[in-house]
Amino acid sequence: MISLIVNGKPQQLEVDPQTPLLWVLRDRLGLTGTKYGCGISACGACTVHVEGEAVRSCVTPLARLAGKRVTTIEGLSRDNDHPVQRAWIELDVPQCGFCQSGQIMAAVALLAKKPRPTDADIDATMSGILCRCGTYQRIRRAIHRAAELRRAGA
Amino acid sequence: MNDPAAPELIDEGRRAFLKVSVAAGGALLIGFYLPAVGRGGVAGVAATELAPNTWIRIGADDSVTLMVASSEMGQGVYTAIPMLLAEELECDWARVRIETAPAARAYFNPLIGMQLTGGSTAVRAYFTPLRQAGATARALLITAAAQTWGVKEESCKAENGVVVHQPSGRRARYGELVGKAATLPVPKAVFLKEPSEFKLLGKPTRRRDTPLKVNGAAVFGQDVRLPGMLTAAVARCPVFGGKLKSFDAAKAKAVEGVRHVLAIDSGVAVVAGDFWTAQRGREALAIQWDEGAHAKASSAQLRSRLEAALKRAGSTARSEGEAEKVLSAAARRIEADYEVPYLAHACMEPMNATAVVTKDSCEVWAPTQAQTGAQTTAARITGLAPEAIKVHTTFLGGGFGRRSEQDFVSEAVQLARLTGAPVKVIWTREDDIRHDFYRPATLNRLSAALGADGLPSAWVHRIAGPSIMARVVPQFAPAMMPAWLPESLKQAGASVAGFVVERRIDATSVEGATNLPYAIPNILVTYAMENGPVPVGFWRSVGNTQNIFITECFLDELAAAAGKDPFEYRRALLKNHPRHLGVLELAAGKAGWGRPLPKGRHRGIAVAESFGSFVAQVAEVSITDGRVRVHRVACAVDCGIVVNPDTVVAQMESGIVFGLTAALKGEITIKDGRVEQGNFFDYPLLRMDEMPEVETHIVKSGEPPGGVGEPGTPPIAPAVANAVFAATGKPVRRLPTRV
């Protein structure tokens, strides 16, 4: 039995401790906003926060998460009012949308560390998250916009 | 992607057959049947043969619901399609809801002849019929109001979901009028707005799906969950054409939680309560494959087959003048061989599907571009009538042509049938990369003669490569088609099949080459079909993506040989093609063509028409330590009347990024009959730090709408390659670009 907190809610899981967090979230907890794209930490579609840090849930075994706080895309806000979500909506970033949970979670973690990220900061953090539709240009703009919204106390 | 039954042009004058009826609660329902156009077509089928399904419902609560038959795979159809209706209906845009259409004949894409999202056709297919439907509904609502008030229709106007009697200011909401409107006869003629009267079309409009895609709420195929659902991982023969010989399920079954180990036509499936368990079960399987005839196939061997094919005369795809004669007599002759590799689609969402099968029904949930295909596939496997198959289209995590295939649907239906439970099949990334329908690898020999003025007097393009249609064609043989398809559609399919088989010309292999726009008096394009073990399929912009790389790069070689500027060279050859010329000049102007660049920067230009749209791009590149970096792309697009300009811009960016991955990185290679790549470390995609600054400029146009999902892709590889040529003096004749 492993206990952790997911989106503020305590969970006690009777699961093989080697199971990656991704599949616990998706198949056990029904939190399907976190996506499977590669299984080897090569695409970033599965990015979630563990204690506020961006991690790739597809290669993070449940065993490592005992007592930890996990936040997924579903836990970011109640009604799309997180500054990153607002910026994403304002700039109509998503196309197919499949990678966007990972993009948004990575962007949120970046802004927490660097409230005024430069393009180089964005490249360094976001280059690990693939988008086949090519929304990179809008993601870059949306991160700068989210930084503004965040500073404005939104 | 292209489709065999796809016609040449949209027929603007063609009318949808409309039917109006009333639903419980007094809602106004509008159904219509869209006659398919195109070769052989189904225009002969009387509208009365077909029960029109409901497309539009206007409720007593003022809600407007539109069935959308196209799949949303990022290209913005869930926004663009309802915009077409709302423009003419004059309803409140915020009150328009959409539902995804089930698989049914009424929802066939009229440009394709089946329910399929591809060929950049969605807006082209529905631009006229949905506006007609909206205008008809608006006319009925106005008539209902005028009759209720005892006033002339001409004195009433519909606006934002309300009919107003202008002299008196009397108003009625649509919801108040639908009951009466539904009883009125359908007007014989309705007037559509002039583009100058558009209020919604042509205005940047927020995507309706964005709010669902920033909080995890959008349901993709991978996210489907049903009560009692099982999840499957399938082991497939790694060698193309190989078969299952035998397997030992004992170790897989020993994995706690594995419920079934089953042979299906693609391999061996391990079924469990969750994916992780199924995958571990699959890893524990012991399987003997019969690797078949292609066990030793390699990229080098397949390439040598293309070399041999290139020596054959091939079938003539276009011939004007006497190209070979002029070539052999020419004082100046330029020759070059070009080649492109196999490419995987690599949609971010790996293939998957979910199905449940009972004695007399089957439901499929799939991220599919091809509902008719999914329905037909499920009907064939279950033995049920197509009407008994319900297809639910989820959001698609990318499509790019890959999701027009049925392999993943077939697996889910087989497993649902065998287990009696709802089953979701999930492919791993490795499954997805290694079991794709790849963009064809081709080898090309280009020859041109230059006249005294430096302009080409003859152009010969010989293409050798595998044919997509040769694989797909059997599906269009009449015997393979379901009985319920209209006879005329079967004939249309058969005629396409016959055309490919008899003439050995696959339009998807030569598109982009046969429609070379340049004023060259003698042109010959040939195609030598050479089919191998690697399954080939429709890949965003299909033949255009490779042929336009080849033709646009070779044209730069000719310009260089003639000592001319590549932009001016194109201008001279495009005098009779104003739309090509328009985008070419716009892109060049915005890119500052001819103006000095910082040291180490170089520009390349390319222009192409595809899917009814015209796109030119100028790429600005630098090369450092053998690495090509694209800094900036100026893109000009003429896609006729624009529906949602923000989507056009997004799709140009998208097409460019997709094409840049192919230009700089993409290559699938074969060894021992299997694909060598498997995940993003060896099949890399363009990343954020490699993203150029892309600026898109849209040409104002009153021409009928062109596609936008694909046309952004073809020009980028040649624009980049031509910039590399400008930088190094060495033409790039093979992709991915290596310097």
mmCIF file of C-alpha atoms in Angstrom, chain B residues 423-730:
data_model
loop_
_atom_site.group_PDB
_atom_site.id
_atom_site.type_symbol
_atom_site.label_atom_id
_atom_site.label_comp_id
_atom_site.label_asym_id
_atom_site.label_seq_id
_atom_site.Cartn_x
_atom_site.Cartn_y
_atom_site.Cartn_z
ATOM 1 C CA VAL B 423 -11.513 -3.648 -24.992
ATOM 2 C CA LYS B 424 -9.194 -0.737 -25.536
ATOM 3 C CA VAL B 425 -6.103 -1.474 -27.615
ATOM 4 C CA ILE B 426 -3.191 0.860 -26.979
ATOM 5 C CA TRP B 427 -0.111 0.853 -29.159
ATOM 6 C CA THR B 428 3.222 1.750 -27.658
ATOM 7 C CA ARG B 429 5.346 4.384 -29.370
ATOM 8 C CA GLU B 430 7.522 1.588 -30.734
ATOM 9 C CA ASP B 431 4.453 -0.164 -32.170
ATOM 10 C CA ASP B 432 3.419 3.109 -33.739
ATOM 11 C CA ILE B 433 6.786 3.854 -35.393
ATOM 12 C CA ARG B 434 7.399 0.260 -36.524
ATOM 13 C CA HIS B 435 3.947 -0.561 -37.841
ATOM 14 C CA ASP B 436 3.024 2.534 -39.763
ATOM 15 C CA PHE B 437 1.982 3.104 -43.362
ATOM 16 C CA TYR B 438 5.008 5.132 -44.348
ATOM 17 C CA ARG B 439 5.444 8.013 -46.714
ATOM 18 C CA PRO B 440 6.891 6.307 -49.802
ATOM 19 C CA ALA B 441 10.644 6.415 -50.359
ATOM 20 C CA THR B 442 11.288 7.468 -53.945
ATOM 21 C CA LEU B 443 14.165 7.899 -56.327
ATOM 22 C CA ASN B 444 13.946 10.578 -59.005
ATOM 23 C CA ARG B 445 15.951 11.447 -62.079
ATOM 24 C CA LEU B 446 15.632 15.037 -63.239
ATOM 25 C CA SER B 447 16.934 16.348 -66.550
ATOM 26 C CA ALA B 448 16.495 19.746 -68.105
ATOM 27 C CA ALA B 449 17.689 21.622 -71.154
ATOM 28 C CA LEU B 450 18.481 25.309 -70.825
ATOM 29 C CA GLY B 451 17.877 27.673 -73.725
ATOM 30 C CA ALA B 452 20.027 30.597 -74.733
ATOM 31 C CA ASP B 453 18.039 32.800 -72.330
ATOM 32 C CA GLY B 454 18.892 30.495 -69.445
ATOM 33 C CA LEU B 455 15.274 29.392 -69.080
ATOM 34 C CA PRO B 456 14.419 25.691 -69.318
ATOM 35 C CA SER B 457 13.334 24.497 -72.755
ATOM 36 C CA ALA B 458 12.709 20.926 -71.629
ATOM 37 C CA TRP B 459 12.085 19.202 -68.298
ATOM 38 C CA VAL B 460 12.033 15.474 -67.655
ATOM 39 C CA HIS B 461 11.152 14.068 -64.237
ATOM 40 C CA ARG B 462 11.290 10.308 -63.802
ATOM 41 C CA ILE B 463 9.906 8.971 -60.511
ATOM 42 C CA ALA B 464 10.390 5.475 -59.136
ATOM 43 C CA GLY B 465 8.665 4.431 -55.957
ATOM 44 C CA PRO B 466 6.020 2.346 -54.259
ATOM 45 C CA SER B 467 2.362 3.186 -54.773
ATOM 46 C CA ILE B 468 -0.064 4.001 -51.988
ATOM 47 C CA MET B 469 -3.032 3.380 -54.230
ATOM 48 C CA ALA B 470 -1.774 -0.053 -55.233
ATOM 49 C CA ARG B 471 -2.111 -1.017 -51.571
ATOM 50 C CA VAL B 472 -5.399 0.768 -51.040
ATOM 51 C CA VAL B 473 -6.965 -0.204 -54.358
ATOM 52 C CA PRO B 474 -8.195 -3.666 -53.378
ATOM 53 C CA GLN B 475 -10.499 -1.903 -50.924
ATOM 54 C CA PHE B 476 -12.075 -0.253 -53.934
ATOM 55 C CA ALA B 477 -12.638 -3.381 -55.938
ATOM 56 C CA PRO B 478 -16.422 -3.798 -56.109
ATOM 57 C CA ALA B 479 -16.304 -7.235 -54.518
ATOM 58 C CA MET B 480 -14.671 -5.765 -51.443
ATOM 59 C CA MET B 481 -17.185 -3.009 -51.035
ATOM 60 C CA PRO B 482 -20.184 -3.334 -48.768
ATOM 61 C CA ALA B 483 -23.456 -4.100 -50.501
ATOM 62 C CA TRP B 484 -25.091 -0.976 -49.175
ATOM 63 C CA LEU B 485 -22.788 1.399 -51.013
ATOM 64 C CA PRO B 486 -24.545 3.055 -53.941
ATOM 65 C CA GLU B 487 -23.783 1.280 -57.219
ATOM 66 C CA SER B 488 -22.400 4.453 -58.747
ATOM 67 C CA LEU B 489 -19.907 4.831 -55.902
ATOM 68 C CA LYS B 490 -18.769 1.256 -56.366
ATOM 69 C CA GLN B 491 -18.250 1.975 -60.024
ATOM 70 C CA ALA B 492 -16.324 5.123 -59.195
ATOM 71 C CA GLY B 493 -14.081 3.140 -56.855
ATOM 72 C CA ALA B 494 -13.643 0.419 -59.428
ATOM 73 C CA SER B 495 -12.737 2.899 -62.115
ATOM 74 C CA VAL B 496 -10.047 4.414 -59.892
ATOM 75 C CA ALA B 497 -8.805 0.906 -59.138
ATOM 76 C CA GLY B 498 -8.788 0.031 -62.803
ATOM 77 C CA PHE B 499 -6.985 3.224 -63.663
ATOM 78 C CA VAL B 500 -4.186 2.511 -61.206
ATOM 79 C CA VAL B 501 -3.833 -1.126 -62.221
ATOM 80 C CA GLU B 502 -4.018 -0.643 -65.976
ATOM 81 C CA ARG B 503 -1.999 2.503 -66.417
ATOM 82 C CA ARG B 504 0.190 1.939 -63.394
ATOM 83 C CA ILE B 505 -0.116 5.594 -62.519
ATOM 84 C CA ASP B 506 -0.828 6.543 -58.970
ATOM 85 C CA ALA B 507 -1.951 10.156 -58.783
ATOM 86 C CA THR B 508 -0.586 10.382 -55.255
ATOM 87 C CA SER B 509 2.886 9.406 -56.522
ATOM 88 C CA VAL B 510 3.056 12.094 -59.179
ATOM 89 C CA GLU B 511 1.097 14.997 -57.681
ATOM 90 C CA GLY B 512 3.326 18.009 -57.272
ATOM 91 C CA ALA B 513 5.351 16.771 -60.267
ATOM 92 C CA THR B 514 2.669 16.627 -62.960
ATOM 93 C CA ASN B 515 1.275 20.035 -62.078
ATOM 94 C CA LEU B 516 4.620 21.791 -62.377
ATOM 95 C CA PRO B 517 3.431 25.346 -63.041
ATOM 96 C CA TYR B 518 6.461 26.706 -64.859
ATOM 97 C CA ALA B 519 6.261 27.827 -68.477
ATOM 98 C CA ILE B 520 8.432 25.144 -70.022
ATOM 99 C CA PRO B 521 7.480 24.158 -73.583
ATOM 100 C CA ASN B 522 8.502 20.511 -73.296
ATOM 101 C CA ILE B 523 7.660 18.517 -70.184
ATOM 102 C CA LEU B 524 7.722 14.802 -69.479
ATOM 103 C CA VAL B 525 6.861 13.216 -66.125
ATOM 104 C CA THR B 526 6.973 9.431 -65.772
ATOM 105 C CA TYR B 527 6.302 7.037 -62.954
ATOM 106 C CA ALA B 528 7.740 3.571 -62.476
ATOM 107 C CA MET B 529 5.773 1.761 -59.808
ATOM 108 C CA GLU B 530 7.974 -0.419 -57.622
ATOM 109 C CA ASN B 531 6.100 -1.893 -54.696
ATOM 110 C CA GLY B 532 8.071 -3.437 -51.869
ATOM 111 C CA PRO B 533 7.416 -4.921 -48.460
ATOM 112 C CA VAL B 534 7.145 -1.605 -46.623
ATOM 113 C CA PRO B 535 3.485 -0.568 -46.383
ATOM 114 C CA VAL B 536 3.014 2.963 -47.666
ATOM 115 C CA GLY B 537 0.300 5.445 -46.852
ATOM 116 C CA PHE B 538 -1.049 8.959 -46.944
ATOM 117 C CA TRP B 539 1.290 11.349 -45.125
ATOM 118 C CA ARG B 540 0.366 15.017 -44.699
ATOM 119 C CA SER B 541 0.205 16.465 -48.243
ATOM 120 C CA VAL B 542 1.078 13.026 -49.721
ATOM 121 C CA GLY B 543 2.982 13.141 -53.049
ATOM 122 C CA ASN B 544 3.301 16.902 -52.874
ATOM 123 C CA THR B 545 5.585 16.744 -49.871
ATOM 124 C CA GLN B 546 8.271 14.895 -51.773
ATOM 125 C CA ASN B 547 7.710 15.984 -55.364
ATOM 126 C CA ILE B 548 7.676 19.669 -54.535
ATOM 127 C CA PHE B 549 10.941 19.270 -52.618
ATOM 128 C CA ILE B 550 12.404 17.702 -55.745
ATOM 129 C CA THR B 551 11.000 20.042 -58.392
ATOM 130 C CA GLU B 552 11.620 23.226 -56.410
ATOM 131 C CA CYS B 553 15.196 22.239 -55.598
ATOM 132 C CA PHE B 554 15.941 21.218 -59.165
ATOM 133 C CA LEU B 555 14.552 24.539 -60.344
ATOM 134 C CA ASP B 556 17.089 26.275 -58.086
ATOM 135 C CA GLU B 557 19.799 24.167 -59.693
ATOM 136 C CA LEU B 558 18.660 25.424 -63.097
ATOM 137 C CA ALA B 559 18.595 29.016 -61.880
ATOM 138 C CA ALA B 560 22.117 28.604 -60.529
ATOM 139 C CA ALA B 561 23.306 27.070 -63.807
ATOM 140 C CA ALA B 562 21.741 29.998 -65.663
ATOM 141 C CA GLY B 563 23.322 32.458 -63.258
ATOM 142 C CA LYS B 564 19.899 33.827 -62.256
ATOM 143 C CA ASP B 565 18.343 34.767 -58.956
ATOM 144 C CA PRO B 566 15.978 31.934 -57.892
ATOM 145 C CA PHE B 567 13.118 34.342 -57.135
ATOM 146 C CA GLU B 568 13.445 36.205 -60.436
ATOM 147 C CA TYR B 569 13.845 32.910 -62.284
ATOM 148 C CA ARG B 570 10.519 31.704 -60.880
ATOM 149 C CA ARG B 571 8.826 35.012 -61.649
ATOM 150 C CA ALA B 572 9.881 34.723 -65.264
ATOM 151 C CA LEU B 573 8.395 31.226 -65.490
ATOM 152 C CA LEU B 574 5.144 31.973 -63.640
ATOM 153 C CA LYS B 575 3.776 34.803 -65.749
ATOM 154 C CA ASN B 576 0.625 32.831 -66.520
ATOM 155 C CA HIS B 577 0.055 31.728 -62.948
ATOM 156 C CA PRO B 578 -1.065 34.805 -61.043
ATOM 157 C CA ARG B 579 -1.863 33.017 -57.794
ATOM 158 C CA HIS B 580 1.557 31.331 -57.658
ATOM 159 C CA LEU B 581 3.117 34.650 -58.531
ATOM 160 C CA GLY B 582 1.071 36.478 -55.911
ATOM 161 C CA VAL B 583 2.266 34.344 -53.003
ATOM 162 C CA LEU B 584 5.802 34.189 -54.370
ATOM 163 C CA GLU B 585 6.109 37.966 -54.495
ATOM 164 C CA LEU B 586 4.406 38.432 -51.147
ATOM 165 C CA ALA B 587 6.683 35.950 -49.358
ATOM 166 C CA ALA B 588 9.786 37.359 -51.031
ATOM 167 C CA GLY B 589 8.785 40.907 -50.150
ATOM 168 C CA LYS B 590 8.071 40.078 -46.507
ATOM 169 C CA ALA B 591 11.325 38.135 -46.241
ATOM 170 C CA GLY B 592 13.291 41.036 -47.669
ATOM 171 C CA TRP B 593 14.471 38.930 -50.592
ATOM 172 C CA GLY B 594 17.526 40.490 -52.165
ATOM 173 C CA ARG B 595 18.326 42.618 -49.139
ATOM 174 C CA PRO B 596 21.613 41.909 -47.332
ATOM 175 C CA LEU B 597 21.595 39.323 -44.544
ATOM 176 C CA PRO B 598 23.781 39.049 -41.465
ATOM 177 C CA LYS B 599 26.982 37.103 -42.099
ATOM 178 C CA GLY B 600 26.377 33.374 -42.216
ATOM 179 C CA ARG B 601 22.672 33.667 -43.022
ATOM 180 C CA HIS B 602 21.212 32.506 -46.312
ATOM 181 C CA ARG B 603 17.777 32.484 -47.882
ATOM 182 C CA GLY B 604 15.926 29.919 -49.940
ATOM 183 C CA ILE B 605 12.556 30.184 -51.632
ATOM 184 C CA ALA B 606 9.905 27.754 -52.846
ATOM 185 C CA VAL B 607 6.325 27.954 -54.081
ATOM 186 C CA ALA B 608 3.651 25.324 -54.611
ATOM 187 C CA GLU B 609 -0.008 24.729 -55.207
ATOM 188 C CA SER B 610 -1.645 21.877 -53.381
ATOM 189 C CA PHE B 611 -5.176 21.049 -52.234
ATOM 190 C CA GLY B 612 -6.541 24.154 -53.932
ATOM 191 C CA SER B 613 -4.238 26.594 -52.143
ATOM 192 C CA PHE B 614 -1.056 28.401 -53.080
ATOM 193 C CA VAL B 615 1.826 28.776 -50.649
ATOM 194 C CA ALA B 616 5.262 30.331 -50.945
ATOM 195 C CA GLN B 617 7.889 30.282 -48.232
ATOM 196 C CA VAL B 618 11.257 31.913 -47.754
ATOM 197 C CA ALA B 619 13.526 30.234 -45.206
ATOM 198 C CA GLU B 620 16.474 31.929 -43.599
ATOM 199 C CA VAL B 621 19.154 29.487 -42.430
ATOM 200 C CA SER B 622 22.639 29.285 -41.029
ATOM 201 C CA ILE B 623 25.001 26.332 -40.842
ATOM 202 C CA THR B 624 27.235 25.786 -37.835
ATOM 203 C CA ASP B 625 29.407 22.701 -37.422
ATOM 204 C CA GLY B 626 27.387 20.851 -40.005
ATOM 205 C CA ARG B 627 24.111 21.680 -38.316
ATOM 206 C CA VAL B 628 21.417 23.503 -40.250
ATOM 207 C CA ARG B 629 19.440 25.995 -38.247
ATOM 208 C CA VAL B 630 16.311 27.638 -39.622
ATOM 209 C CA HIS B 631 15.914 31.077 -38.074
ATOM 210 C CA ARG B 632 12.972 32.546 -39.843
ATOM 211 C CA VAL B 633 10.273 31.557 -42.312
ATOM 212 C CA ALA B 634 8.178 34.066 -44.215
ATOM 213 C CA CYS B 635 5.084 32.292 -45.491
ATOM 214 C CA ALA B 636 2.475 33.631 -47.902
ATOM 215 C CA VAL B 637 -0.736 31.737 -48.518
ATOM 216 C CA ASP B 638 -3.596 32.205 -50.948
ATOM 217 C CA CYS B 639 -6.323 29.804 -49.859
ATOM 218 C CA GLY B 640 -9.196 31.666 -51.477
ATOM 219 C CA ILE B 641 -11.951 32.902 -49.200
ATOM 220 C CA VAL B 642 -10.730 32.562 -45.629
ATOM 221 C CA VAL B 643 -13.003 31.091 -42.978
ATOM 222 C CA ASN B 644 -10.909 31.493 -39.822
ATOM 223 C CA PRO B 645 -7.694 33.422 -40.451
ATOM 224 C CA ASP B 646 -6.249 32.449 -37.085
ATOM 225 C CA THR B 647 -6.602 28.800 -38.070
ATOM 226 C CA VAL B 648 -4.984 29.468 -41.439
ATOM 227 C CA VAL B 649 -2.002 30.988 -39.633
ATOM 228 C CA ALA B 650 -1.861 28.070 -37.176
ATOM 229 C CA GLN B 651 -2.034 25.537 -39.991
ATOM 230 C CA MET B 652 0.771 27.209 -41.901
ATOM 231 C CA GLU B 653 2.945 27.084 -38.757
ATOM 232 C CA SER B 654 1.904 23.495 -38.248
ATOM 233 C CA GLY B 655 2.609 22.442 -41.824
ATOM 234 C CA ILE B 656 6.002 24.146 -41.669
ATOM 235 C CA VAL B 657 7.022 22.388 -38.451
ATOM 236 C CA PHE B 658 5.859 19.059 -39.844
ATOM 237 C CA GLY B 659 7.842 19.659 -43.022
ATOM 238 C CA LEU B 660 10.908 20.855 -41.115
ATOM 239 C CA THR B 661 11.096 17.579 -39.236
ATOM 240 C CA ALA B 662 11.136 15.821 -42.613
ATOM 241 C CA ALA B 663 13.641 18.279 -44.072
ATOM 242 C CA LEU B 664 16.103 18.100 -41.184
ATOM 243 C CA LYS B 665 15.577 14.838 -39.316
ATOM 244 C CA GLY B 666 13.099 12.266 -40.547
ATOM 245 C CA GLU B 667 14.256 8.933 -41.894
ATOM 246 C CA ILE B 668 12.900 5.419 -41.474
ATOM 247 C CA THR B 669 15.410 2.738 -42.410
ATOM 248 C CA ILE B 670 14.951 -0.995 -42.833
ATOM 249 C CA LYS B 671 17.234 -3.774 -41.680
ATOM 250 C CA ASP B 672 16.386 -7.486 -41.605
ATOM 251 C CA GLY B 673 12.903 -6.700 -42.820
ATOM 252 C CA ARG B 674 12.105 -4.457 -39.889
ATOM 253 C CA VAL B 675 12.116 -0.750 -39.082
ATOM 254 C CA GLU B 676 15.269 0.242 -37.244
ATOM 255 C CA GLN B 677 13.757 3.225 -35.427
ATOM 256 C CA GLY B 678 11.315 2.961 -32.556
ATOM 257 C CA ASN B 679 10.995 6.058 -30.445
ATOM 258 C CA PHE B 680 11.795 9.761 -30.399
ATOM 259 C CA PHE B 681 15.500 9.337 -29.673
ATOM 260 C CA ASP B 682 16.036 7.649 -33.032
ATOM 261 C CA TYR B 683 13.056 9.161 -34.881
ATOM 262 C CA PRO B 684 13.422 12.733 -33.598
ATOM 263 C CA LEU B 685 10.914 15.531 -34.124
ATOM 264 C CA LEU B 686 11.573 19.256 -34.305
ATOM 265 C CA ARG B 687 11.841 20.760 -30.824
ATOM 266 C CA MET B 688 11.085 24.124 -29.273
ATOM 267 C CA ASP B 689 14.721 25.281 -29.418
ATOM 268 C CA GLU B 690 14.759 24.577 -33.171
ATOM 269 C CA MET B 691 11.555 26.462 -33.913
ATOM 270 C CA PRO B 692 12.067 29.323 -36.361
ATOM 271 C CA GLU B 693 10.158 32.568 -36.158
ATOM 272 C CA VAL B 694 7.317 31.958 -38.615
ATOM 273 C CA GLU B 695 5.312 34.817 -40.046
ATOM 274 C CA THR B 696 2.290 34.073 -42.192
ATOM 275 C CA HIS B 697 0.724 36.501 -44.630
ATOM 276 C CA ILE B 698 -2.668 35.740 -46.115
ATOM 277 C CA VAL B 699 -3.556 36.942 -49.611
ATOM 278 C CA LYS B 700 -6.986 38.562 -49.748
ATOM 279 C CA SER B 701 -8.944 36.534 -52.253
ATOM 280 C CA GLY B 702 -12.483 36.007 -53.477
ATOM 281 C CA GLU B 703 -11.686 32.608 -54.968
ATOM 282 C CA PRO B 704 -13.447 29.512 -53.581
ATOM 283 C CA PRO B 705 -11.802 28.215 -50.401
ATOM 284 C CA GLY B 706 -8.759 25.967 -50.707
ATOM 285 C CA GLY B 707 -7.471 23.550 -48.112
ATOM 286 C CA VAL B 708 -5.164 24.645 -45.287
ATOM 287 C CA GLY B 709 -4.305 21.498 -43.327
ATOM 288 C CA GLU B 710 -1.711 20.284 -45.802
ATOM 289 C CA PRO B 711 -0.561 23.056 -48.165
ATOM 290 C CA GLY B 712 1.822 24.581 -45.609
ATOM 291 C CA THR B 713 4.005 21.478 -45.671
ATOM 292 C CA PRO B 714 5.299 21.039 -49.267
ATOM 293 C CA PRO B 715 7.284 24.282 -49.758
ATOM 294 C CA ILE B 716 9.307 24.236 -46.536
ATOM 295 C CA ALA B 717 11.748 21.418 -47.321
ATOM 296 C CA PRO B 718 12.782 22.967 -50.657
ATOM 297 C CA ALA B 719 12.911 26.475 -49.148
ATOM 298 C CA VAL B 720 15.336 25.200 -46.506
ATOM 299 C CA ALA B 721 17.285 23.026 -48.962
ATOM 300 C CA ASN B 722 17.595 25.940 -51.366
ATOM 301 C CA ALA B 723 18.929 28.125 -48.570
ATOM 302 C CA VAL B 724 21.496 25.417 -47.791
ATOM 303 C CA PHE B 725 22.354 25.314 -51.502
ATOM 304 C CA ALA B 726 22.832 29.079 -51.406
ATOM 305 C CA ALA B 727 25.088 28.699 -48.369
ATOM 306 C CA THR B 728 27.234 25.823 -49.559
ATOM 307 C CA GLY B 729 26.978 25.899 -53.342
ATOM 308 C CA LYS B 730 26.087 22.226 -53.104
#
